[in-house]
Short mmCIF file of C-alpha atoms in Angstrom, two decimals:
data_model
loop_
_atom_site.label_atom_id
_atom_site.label_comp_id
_atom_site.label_asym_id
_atom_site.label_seq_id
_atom_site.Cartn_x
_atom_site.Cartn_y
_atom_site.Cartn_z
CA UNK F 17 70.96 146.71 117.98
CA UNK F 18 67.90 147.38 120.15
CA UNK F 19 65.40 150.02 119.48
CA UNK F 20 62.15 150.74 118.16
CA UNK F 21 61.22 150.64 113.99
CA UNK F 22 58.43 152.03 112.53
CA UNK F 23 57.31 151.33 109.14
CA UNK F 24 56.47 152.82 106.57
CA UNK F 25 58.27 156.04 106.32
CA UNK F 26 55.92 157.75 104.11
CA UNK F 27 52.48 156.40 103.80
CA UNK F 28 49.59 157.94 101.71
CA UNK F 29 45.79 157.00 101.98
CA UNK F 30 43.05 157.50 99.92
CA UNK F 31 39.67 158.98 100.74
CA UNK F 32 37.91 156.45 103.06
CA UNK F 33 40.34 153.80 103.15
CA UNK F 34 42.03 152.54 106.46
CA UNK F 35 45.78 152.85 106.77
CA UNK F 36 47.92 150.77 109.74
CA UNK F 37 51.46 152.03 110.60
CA UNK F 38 53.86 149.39 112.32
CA UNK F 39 55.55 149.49 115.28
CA UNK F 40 58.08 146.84 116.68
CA UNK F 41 60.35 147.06 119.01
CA UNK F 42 63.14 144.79 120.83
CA UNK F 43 63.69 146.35 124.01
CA UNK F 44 61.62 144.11 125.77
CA UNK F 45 59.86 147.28 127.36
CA UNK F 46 56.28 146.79 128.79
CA UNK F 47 54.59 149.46 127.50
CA UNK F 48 54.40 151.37 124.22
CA UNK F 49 52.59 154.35 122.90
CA UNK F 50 51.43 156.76 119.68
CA UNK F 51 52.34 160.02 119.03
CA UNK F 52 50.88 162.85 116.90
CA UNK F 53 53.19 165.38 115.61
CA UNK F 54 51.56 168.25 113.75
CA UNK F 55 53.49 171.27 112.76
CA UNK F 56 54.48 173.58 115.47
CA UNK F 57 52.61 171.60 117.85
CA UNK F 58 53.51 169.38 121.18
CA UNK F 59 53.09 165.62 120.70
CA UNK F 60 49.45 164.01 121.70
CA UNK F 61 48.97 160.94 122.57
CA UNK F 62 46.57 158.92 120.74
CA UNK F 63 46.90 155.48 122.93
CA UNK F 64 48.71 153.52 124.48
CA UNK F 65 49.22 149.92 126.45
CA UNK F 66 50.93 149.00 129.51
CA UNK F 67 50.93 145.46 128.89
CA UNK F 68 50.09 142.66 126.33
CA UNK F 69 46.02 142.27 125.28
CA UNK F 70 45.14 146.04 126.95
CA UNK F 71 45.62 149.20 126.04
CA UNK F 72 43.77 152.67 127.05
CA UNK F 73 42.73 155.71 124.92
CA UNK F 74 45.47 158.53 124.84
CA UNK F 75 43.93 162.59 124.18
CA UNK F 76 42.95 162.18 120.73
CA UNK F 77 41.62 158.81 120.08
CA UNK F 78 38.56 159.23 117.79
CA UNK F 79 39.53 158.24 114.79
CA UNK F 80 42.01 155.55 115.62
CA UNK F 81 42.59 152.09 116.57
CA UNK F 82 45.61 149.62 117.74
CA UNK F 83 46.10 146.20 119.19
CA UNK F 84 48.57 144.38 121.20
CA UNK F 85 48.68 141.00 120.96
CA UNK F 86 52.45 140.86 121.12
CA UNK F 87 54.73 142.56 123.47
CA UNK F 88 57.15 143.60 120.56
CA UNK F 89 54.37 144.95 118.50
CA UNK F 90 51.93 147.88 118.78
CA UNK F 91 50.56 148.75 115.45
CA UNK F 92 48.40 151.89 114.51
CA UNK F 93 45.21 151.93 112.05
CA UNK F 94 44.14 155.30 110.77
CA UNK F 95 40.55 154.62 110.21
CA UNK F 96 38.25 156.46 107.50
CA UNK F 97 36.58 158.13 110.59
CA UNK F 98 39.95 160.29 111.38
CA UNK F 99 38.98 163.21 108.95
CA UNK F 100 42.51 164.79 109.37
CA UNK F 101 45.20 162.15 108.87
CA UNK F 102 47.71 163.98 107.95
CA UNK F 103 50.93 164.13 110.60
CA UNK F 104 54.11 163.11 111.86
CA UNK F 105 53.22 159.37 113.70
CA UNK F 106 55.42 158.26 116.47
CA UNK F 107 55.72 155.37 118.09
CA UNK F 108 57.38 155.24 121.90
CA UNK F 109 58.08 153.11 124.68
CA UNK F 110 59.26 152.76 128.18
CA UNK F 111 60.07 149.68 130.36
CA UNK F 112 57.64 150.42 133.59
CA UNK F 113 55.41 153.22 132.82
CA UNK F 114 54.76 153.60 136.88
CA UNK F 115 58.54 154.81 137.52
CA UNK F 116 59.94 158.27 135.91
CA UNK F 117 61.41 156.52 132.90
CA UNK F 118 62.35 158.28 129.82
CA UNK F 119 60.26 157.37 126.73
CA UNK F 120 62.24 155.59 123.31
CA UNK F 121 61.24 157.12 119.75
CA UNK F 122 60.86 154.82 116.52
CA UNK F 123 61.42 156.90 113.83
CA UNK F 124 58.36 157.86 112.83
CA UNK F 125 55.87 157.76 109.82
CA UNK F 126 55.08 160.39 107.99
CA UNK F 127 51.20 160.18 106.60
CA UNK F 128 49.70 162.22 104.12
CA UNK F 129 45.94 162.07 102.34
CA UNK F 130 46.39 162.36 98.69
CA UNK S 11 61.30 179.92 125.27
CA UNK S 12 58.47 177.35 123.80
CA UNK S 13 55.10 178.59 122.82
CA UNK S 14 51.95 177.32 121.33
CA UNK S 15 51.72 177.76 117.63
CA UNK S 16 52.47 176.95 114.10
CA UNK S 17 55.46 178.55 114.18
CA UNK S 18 58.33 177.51 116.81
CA UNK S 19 60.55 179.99 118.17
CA UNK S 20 63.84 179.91 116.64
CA UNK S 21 67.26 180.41 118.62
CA UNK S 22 70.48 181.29 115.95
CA UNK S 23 73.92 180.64 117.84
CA UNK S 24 77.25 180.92 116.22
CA UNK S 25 79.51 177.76 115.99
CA UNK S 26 81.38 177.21 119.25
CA UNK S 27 79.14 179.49 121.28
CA UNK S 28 77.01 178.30 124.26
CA UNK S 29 73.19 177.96 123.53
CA UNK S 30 70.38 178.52 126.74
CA UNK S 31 66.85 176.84 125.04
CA UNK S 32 63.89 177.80 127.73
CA UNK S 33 61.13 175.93 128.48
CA UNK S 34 57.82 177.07 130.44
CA UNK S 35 55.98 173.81 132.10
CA UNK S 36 52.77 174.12 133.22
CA UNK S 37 52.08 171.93 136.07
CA UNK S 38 53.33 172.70 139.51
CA UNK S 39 52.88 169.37 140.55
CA UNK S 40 54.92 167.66 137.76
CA UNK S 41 57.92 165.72 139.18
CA UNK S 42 60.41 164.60 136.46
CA UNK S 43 61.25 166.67 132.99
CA UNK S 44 62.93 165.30 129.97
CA UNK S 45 64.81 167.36 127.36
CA UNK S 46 64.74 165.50 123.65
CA UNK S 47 66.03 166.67 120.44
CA UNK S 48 64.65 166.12 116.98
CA UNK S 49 65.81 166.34 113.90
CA UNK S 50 64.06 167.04 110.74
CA UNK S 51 61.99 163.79 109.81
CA UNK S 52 63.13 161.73 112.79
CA UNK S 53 61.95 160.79 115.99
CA UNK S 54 62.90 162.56 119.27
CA UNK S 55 66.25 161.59 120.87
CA UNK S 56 66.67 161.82 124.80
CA UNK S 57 68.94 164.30 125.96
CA UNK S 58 68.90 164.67 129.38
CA UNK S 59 66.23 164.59 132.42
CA UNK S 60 66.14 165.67 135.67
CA UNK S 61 63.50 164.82 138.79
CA UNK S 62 62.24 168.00 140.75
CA UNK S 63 64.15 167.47 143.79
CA UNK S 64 67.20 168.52 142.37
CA UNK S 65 67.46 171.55 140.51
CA UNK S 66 70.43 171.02 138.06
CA UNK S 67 71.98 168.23 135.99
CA UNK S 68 75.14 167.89 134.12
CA UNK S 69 75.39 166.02 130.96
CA UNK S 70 78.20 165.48 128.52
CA UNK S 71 78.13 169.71 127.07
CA UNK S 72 74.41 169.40 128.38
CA UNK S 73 73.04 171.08 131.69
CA UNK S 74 69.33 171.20 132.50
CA UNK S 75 68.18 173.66 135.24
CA UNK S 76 65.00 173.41 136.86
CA UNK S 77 63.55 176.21 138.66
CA UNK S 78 60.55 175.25 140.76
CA UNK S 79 59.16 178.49 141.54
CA UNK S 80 58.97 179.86 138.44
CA UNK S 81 57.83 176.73 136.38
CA UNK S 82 60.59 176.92 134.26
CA UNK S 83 63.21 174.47 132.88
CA UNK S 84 66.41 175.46 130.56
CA UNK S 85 68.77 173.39 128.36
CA UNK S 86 71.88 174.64 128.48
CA UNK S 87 74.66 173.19 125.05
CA UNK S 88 78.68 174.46 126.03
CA UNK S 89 80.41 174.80 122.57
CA UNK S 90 77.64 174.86 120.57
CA UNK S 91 78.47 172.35 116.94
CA UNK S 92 76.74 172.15 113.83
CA UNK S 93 75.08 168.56 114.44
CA UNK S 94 73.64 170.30 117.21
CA UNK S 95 70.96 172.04 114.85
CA UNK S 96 67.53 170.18 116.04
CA UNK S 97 64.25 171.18 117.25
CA UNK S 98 64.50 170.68 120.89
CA UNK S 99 61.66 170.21 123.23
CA UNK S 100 61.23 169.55 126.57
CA UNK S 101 58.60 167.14 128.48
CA UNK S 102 56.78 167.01 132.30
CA UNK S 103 55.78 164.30 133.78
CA UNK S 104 52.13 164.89 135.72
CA UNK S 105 51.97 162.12 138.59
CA UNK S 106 49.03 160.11 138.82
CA UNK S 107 48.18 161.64 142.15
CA UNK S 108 47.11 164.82 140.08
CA UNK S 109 45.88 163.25 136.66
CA UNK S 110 43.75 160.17 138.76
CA UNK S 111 45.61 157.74 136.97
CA UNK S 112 48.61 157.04 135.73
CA UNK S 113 51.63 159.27 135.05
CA UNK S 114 51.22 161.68 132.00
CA UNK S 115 53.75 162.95 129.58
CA UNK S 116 53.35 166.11 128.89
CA UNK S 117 55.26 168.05 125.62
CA UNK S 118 56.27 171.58 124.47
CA UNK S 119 56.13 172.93 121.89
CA UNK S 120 59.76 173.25 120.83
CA UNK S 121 62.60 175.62 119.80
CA UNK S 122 64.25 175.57 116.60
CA UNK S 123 68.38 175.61 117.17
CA UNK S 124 70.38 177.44 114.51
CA UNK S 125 74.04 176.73 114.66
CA UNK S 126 75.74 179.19 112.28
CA UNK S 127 79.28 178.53 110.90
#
C-alpha cells in the first residue's frame, strides 16, 4: 500500500541530546514537509522541500534540522538548541506543491523530554 | 466554530443526527480549503476540499460550504456515526501572489466531534 510512515511512535530525549524522527514515503510525491502539533493549537510548519538536495525553512525552524538526499525520505533532527521539544510531529506530502493539492499525513511521532 | 487556544471547542451530536463543524479562515485572498479529520494519536485524514470559485461540495455524507464574504467555511456530516468522533480541522491555502512565494497552508485550530449513542 502507498502512504507515508513515520517512525518512531513515541520517542523520548534527554537533556541536550539530538533526536531524528523518520519519514518515508512511497508515493513518489515531490515534496514533503514537518508539522508541529501542540495541544489546542493549528499545525506549524517547521520545513519543508520541494525537491531532492533543497529544502526551505517552514515558521518555526530554530531549533531544527532535516535533509533530503532521497526523494522517499525526509527525516527530522530535534537538536539540543529546540528548548521545547515536546509535541505531536507530522510528516506530510503532496505531489506538485505549485497546484492546489491536498497534503498526505504519516502518522505521526509523538516526542516527549524526560 | 475554531478558535485559538488550549482548549478546542467541542460539538456533542447524538448518533444518527447531522453535525455542522464551522470554520473562520482568515485570508481573503486564500483560494482552495481542505477539511481533515484526526483522530486521537494519528495523523490528519483528508476529508474533503473545495477551491473558492465554487461555493459548495458534496462528498460521500460530507458537504463543505464556502462562503466568501464572510470568510467562513462549514463541514457539514448527514447521519452522524460513532467512528465519526475526531478532531476536525479545516486548512486555507494562501497563493503565492499574497505570501511572495510559494503557496502556504494554513491550519485551524480544530473542533472536537462528540457522537453520543
Amino acid at each position: 500500500d502507498g502512504g507515508i510512515t513515520q517512525s518512531p511512535k513515541y520517542l523520548f530525549r534527554k537533556e541536550g541530546q539530538n533526536v531524528t524522527l523518520s519519514c518515508e514515503q512511497n508515493l513518489n510525491h515531490d515534496a514533503m514537509y514537518w508539522y508541529r502539533q501542540d495541544p489546542g493549537q493549528g499545525l506549524r510548519l517547521i520545513y519543508y522541500s520541494q525537491i531532492v538536495n533543497d529544502f526551505q525553512k517552514g515558521d518555526i525552524a530554530e531549533g531544527y534540522s532535516v535533509s533530503r538526499e532521497k526523494k522517499e525520505s525526509f527525516p527530522l533532527t530535534v537538536t539540543s538548541a529546540q528548548k521545547n521539544p515536546t509535541a505531536f510531529y507530522l510528516c506530510a506530502s503532496t505531489t506538485d506543491p505549485s497546484k492546489r493539492e491536498k497534503l498526505f499525513f504519516g502518522s505521526g511521532t509523538q516526542l516527549s523530554v524526560l | 466554530g475554531e478558535s485559538v487556544g488550549l482548549h478546542l471547542p467541542t460539538l456533542s451530536v447524538q448518533e444518527g443526527d447531522n453535525s455542522i463543524i464551522n470554520c473562520a479562515y482568515s485570508n481573503s485572498a486564500s483560494d482552495y480549503f481542505i477539511w481533515y479529520k484526526q483522530e486521537s494519536g494519528k495523523g490528519p485524514q483528508f476529508i474533503i476540499d473545495i477551491r473558492s470559485n465554487m461555493d459548495k461540495r458534496q462528498g460521500q455524507r460530507v458537504t463543505v460550504l464556502l462562503n466568501k464574504t464572510v470568510k467562513h467555511l462549514s463541514l457539514q456530516i448527514a447521519a452522524t456515526q460513532p467512528g465519526d468522533s475526531a478532531v476536525y480541522f479545516c486548512a486555507e491555502n494562501i497563493p503565492p501572489r499574497v505570501t511572495g512565494g510559494g503557496n502556504k497552508l494554513t491550519f485551524g485550530t480544530g473542533t472536537q466531534l462528540k457522537v453520543e449513542l
